[in-house]
mmCIF file of C-alpha atoms in Angstrom:
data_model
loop_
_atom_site.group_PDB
_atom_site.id
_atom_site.type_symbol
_atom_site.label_atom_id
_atom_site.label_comp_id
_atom_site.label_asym_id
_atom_site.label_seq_id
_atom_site.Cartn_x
_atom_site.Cartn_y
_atom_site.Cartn_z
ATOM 1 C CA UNK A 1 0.000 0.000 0.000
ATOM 2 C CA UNK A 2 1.389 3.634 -0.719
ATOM 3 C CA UNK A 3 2.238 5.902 2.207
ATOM 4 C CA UNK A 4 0.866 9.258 0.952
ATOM 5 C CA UNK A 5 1.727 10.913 3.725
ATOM 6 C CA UNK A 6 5.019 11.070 2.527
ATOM 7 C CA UNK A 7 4.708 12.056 -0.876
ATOM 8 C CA UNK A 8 6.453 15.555 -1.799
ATOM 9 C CA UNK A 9 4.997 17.940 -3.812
ATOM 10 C CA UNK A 10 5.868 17.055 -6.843
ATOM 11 C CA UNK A 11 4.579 13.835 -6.506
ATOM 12 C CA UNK A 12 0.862 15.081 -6.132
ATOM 13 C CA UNK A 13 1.518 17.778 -9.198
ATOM 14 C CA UNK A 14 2.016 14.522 -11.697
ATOM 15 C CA UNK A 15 -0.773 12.741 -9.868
ATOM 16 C CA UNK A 16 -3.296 15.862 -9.960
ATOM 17 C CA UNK A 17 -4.378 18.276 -12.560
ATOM 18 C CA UNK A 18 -3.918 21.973 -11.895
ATOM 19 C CA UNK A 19 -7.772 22.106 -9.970
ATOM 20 C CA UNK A 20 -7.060 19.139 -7.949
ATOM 21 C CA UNK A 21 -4.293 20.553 -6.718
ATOM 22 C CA UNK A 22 -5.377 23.700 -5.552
ATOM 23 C CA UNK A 23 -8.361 21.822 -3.946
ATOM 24 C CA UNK A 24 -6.933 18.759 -2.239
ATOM 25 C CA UNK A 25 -3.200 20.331 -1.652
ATOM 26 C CA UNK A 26 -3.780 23.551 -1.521
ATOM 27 C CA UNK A 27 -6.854 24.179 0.866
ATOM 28 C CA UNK A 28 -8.936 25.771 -1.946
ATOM 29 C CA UNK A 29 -12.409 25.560 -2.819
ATOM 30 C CA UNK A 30 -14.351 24.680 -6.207
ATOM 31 C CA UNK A 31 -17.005 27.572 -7.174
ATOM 32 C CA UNK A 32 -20.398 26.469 -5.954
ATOM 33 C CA UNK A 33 -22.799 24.765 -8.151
ATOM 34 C CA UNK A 34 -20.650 22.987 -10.448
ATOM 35 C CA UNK A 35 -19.199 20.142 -8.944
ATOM 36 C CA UNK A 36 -20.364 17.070 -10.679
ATOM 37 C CA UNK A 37 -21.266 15.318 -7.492
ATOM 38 C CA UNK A 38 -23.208 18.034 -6.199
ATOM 39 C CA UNK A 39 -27.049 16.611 -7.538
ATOM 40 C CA UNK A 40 -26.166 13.336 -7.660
ATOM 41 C CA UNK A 41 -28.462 10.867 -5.991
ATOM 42 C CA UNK A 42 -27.148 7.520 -7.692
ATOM 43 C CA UNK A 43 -26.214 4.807 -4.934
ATOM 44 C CA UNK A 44 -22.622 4.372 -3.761
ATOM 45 C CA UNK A 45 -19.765 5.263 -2.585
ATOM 46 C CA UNK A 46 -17.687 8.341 -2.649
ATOM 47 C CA UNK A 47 -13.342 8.225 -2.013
ATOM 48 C CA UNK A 48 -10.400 10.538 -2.357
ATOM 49 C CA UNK A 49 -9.610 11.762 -5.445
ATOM 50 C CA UNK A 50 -6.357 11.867 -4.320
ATOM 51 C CA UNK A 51 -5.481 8.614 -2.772
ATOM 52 C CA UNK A 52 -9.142 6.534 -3.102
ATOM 53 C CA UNK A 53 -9.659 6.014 0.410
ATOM 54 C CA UNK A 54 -13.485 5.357 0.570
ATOM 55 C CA UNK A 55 -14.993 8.512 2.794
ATOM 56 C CA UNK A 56 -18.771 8.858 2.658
ATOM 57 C CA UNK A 57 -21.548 6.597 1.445
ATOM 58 C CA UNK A 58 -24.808 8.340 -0.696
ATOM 59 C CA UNK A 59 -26.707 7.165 1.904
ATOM 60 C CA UNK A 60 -25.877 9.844 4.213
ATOM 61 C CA UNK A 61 -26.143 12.749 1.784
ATOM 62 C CA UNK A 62 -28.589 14.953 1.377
ATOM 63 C CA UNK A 63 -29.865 18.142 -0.403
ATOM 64 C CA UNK A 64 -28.475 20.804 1.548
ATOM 65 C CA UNK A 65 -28.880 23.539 -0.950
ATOM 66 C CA UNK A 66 -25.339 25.050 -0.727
ATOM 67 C CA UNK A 67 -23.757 24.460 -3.963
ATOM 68 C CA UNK A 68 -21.566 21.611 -3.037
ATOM 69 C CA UNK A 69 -22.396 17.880 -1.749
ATOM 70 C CA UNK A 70 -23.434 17.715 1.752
ATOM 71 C CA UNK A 71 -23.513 14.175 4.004
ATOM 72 C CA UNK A 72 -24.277 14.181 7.602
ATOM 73 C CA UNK A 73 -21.905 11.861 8.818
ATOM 74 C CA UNK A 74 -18.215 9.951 6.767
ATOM 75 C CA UNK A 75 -18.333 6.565 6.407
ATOM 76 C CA UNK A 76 -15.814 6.181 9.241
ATOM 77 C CA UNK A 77 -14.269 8.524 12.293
ATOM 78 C CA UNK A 78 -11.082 7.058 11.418
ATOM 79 C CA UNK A 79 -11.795 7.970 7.832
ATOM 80 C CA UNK A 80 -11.112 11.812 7.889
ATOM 81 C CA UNK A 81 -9.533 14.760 10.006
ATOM 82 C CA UNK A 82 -11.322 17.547 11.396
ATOM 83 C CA UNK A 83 -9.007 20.859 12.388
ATOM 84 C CA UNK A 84 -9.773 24.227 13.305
ATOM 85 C CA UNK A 85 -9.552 26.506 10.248
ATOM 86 C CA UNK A 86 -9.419 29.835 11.340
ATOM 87 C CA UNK A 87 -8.278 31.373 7.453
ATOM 88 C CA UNK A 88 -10.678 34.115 5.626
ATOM 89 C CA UNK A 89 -11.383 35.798 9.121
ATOM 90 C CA UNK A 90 -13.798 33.238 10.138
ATOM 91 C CA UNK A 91 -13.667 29.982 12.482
ATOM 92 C CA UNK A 92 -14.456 27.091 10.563
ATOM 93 C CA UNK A 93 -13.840 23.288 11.065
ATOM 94 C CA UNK A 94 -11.696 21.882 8.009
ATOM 95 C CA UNK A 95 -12.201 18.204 6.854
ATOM 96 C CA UNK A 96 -8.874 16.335 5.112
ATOM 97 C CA UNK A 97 -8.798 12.987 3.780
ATOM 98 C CA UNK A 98 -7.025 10.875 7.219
ATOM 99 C CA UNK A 99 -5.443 8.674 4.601
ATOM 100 C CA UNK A 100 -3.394 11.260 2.443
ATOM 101 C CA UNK A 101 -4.071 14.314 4.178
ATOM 102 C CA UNK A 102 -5.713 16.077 0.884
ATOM 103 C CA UNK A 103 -8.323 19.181 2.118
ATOM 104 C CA UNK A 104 -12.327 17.530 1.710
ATOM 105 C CA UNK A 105 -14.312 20.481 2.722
ATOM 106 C CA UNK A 106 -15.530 22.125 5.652
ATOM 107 C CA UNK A 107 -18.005 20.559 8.236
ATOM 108 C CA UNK A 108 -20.705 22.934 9.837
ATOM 109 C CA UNK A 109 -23.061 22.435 12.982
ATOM 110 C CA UNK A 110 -25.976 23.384 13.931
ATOM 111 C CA UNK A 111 -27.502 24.696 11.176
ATOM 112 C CA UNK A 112 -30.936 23.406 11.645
ATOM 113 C CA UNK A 113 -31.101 20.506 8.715
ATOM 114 C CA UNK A 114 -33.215 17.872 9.425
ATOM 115 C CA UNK A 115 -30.102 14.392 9.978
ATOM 116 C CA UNK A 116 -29.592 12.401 12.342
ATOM 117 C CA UNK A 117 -26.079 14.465 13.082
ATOM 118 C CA UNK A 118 -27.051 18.221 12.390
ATOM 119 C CA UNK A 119 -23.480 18.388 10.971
ATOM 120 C CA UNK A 120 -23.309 19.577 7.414
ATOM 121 C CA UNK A 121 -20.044 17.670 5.665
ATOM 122 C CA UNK A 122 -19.800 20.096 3.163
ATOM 123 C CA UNK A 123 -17.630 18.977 0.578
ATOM 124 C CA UNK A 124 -15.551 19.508 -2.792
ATOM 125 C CA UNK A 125 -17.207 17.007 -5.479
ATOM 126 C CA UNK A 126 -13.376 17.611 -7.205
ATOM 127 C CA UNK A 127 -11.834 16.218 -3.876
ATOM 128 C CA UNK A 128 -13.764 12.977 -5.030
ATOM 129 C CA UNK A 129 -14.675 10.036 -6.746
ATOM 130 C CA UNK A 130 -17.843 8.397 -7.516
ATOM 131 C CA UNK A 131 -18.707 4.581 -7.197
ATOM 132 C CA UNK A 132 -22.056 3.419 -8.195
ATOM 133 C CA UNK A 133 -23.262 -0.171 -6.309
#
């Protein structure tokens, strides 16, 4: 199995395009709205673009209305990394990939959405992959 967490970055540059990079490496964030995973409703699963650790199942997303994918809960704890993200003048909760350490998303609380959680994984469809079951 390859140790990602070692990989330099020039290693990710061959591996990535140019708006993978600046997503999953970088910290950045696709506009909202066009992601191509952000109306799908398909069955599956949904892994790292980077690395294709498996992260979140379909059946914990949901229509959140934001622009990008939203899932109340990853497939796993062990799965991802939550850490403060206090960039942009504002206090938000970054998610990375625990595998590869690639930037997800962001994940909210408490924003009133009817889940199990009230958490709001709010994540780059460019950070991942789609597999249909």
């Amino acid at each position: 199995m390859v140790n990602y967490q070692d990989w330099t970055e020039e290693q990710w540059r061959e591996k990535l395009n140019d708006k993978e990079f600046y997503v999953l490496r970088q910290a950045g964030t696709e506009p909202p709205g066009v992601g191509e995973y952000t109306d799908n409703v398909a069955e599956g699963v949904y892994s790292c673009r980077a690395c294709g650790a498996e992260l979140f199942r379909s059946t914990e997303k949901f229509e959140s209305h934001c622009g990008w994918p939203s899932f109340f809960s990853p497939l796993a704890g062990d799965k991802i990394i939550e850490r403060v993200d206090n960039t942009l003048g504002m206090r938000r909760t970054e998610v990375l990939c625990a595998n590869c350490n690639s930037h997800l998303g962001h994940v909210f609380a408490g924003e009133g959405y009817d889940t199990p959680t009230d958490l709001r994984y709010c994540i780059n469809s460019i950070s991942m992959q789609f597999d249909a079951k």
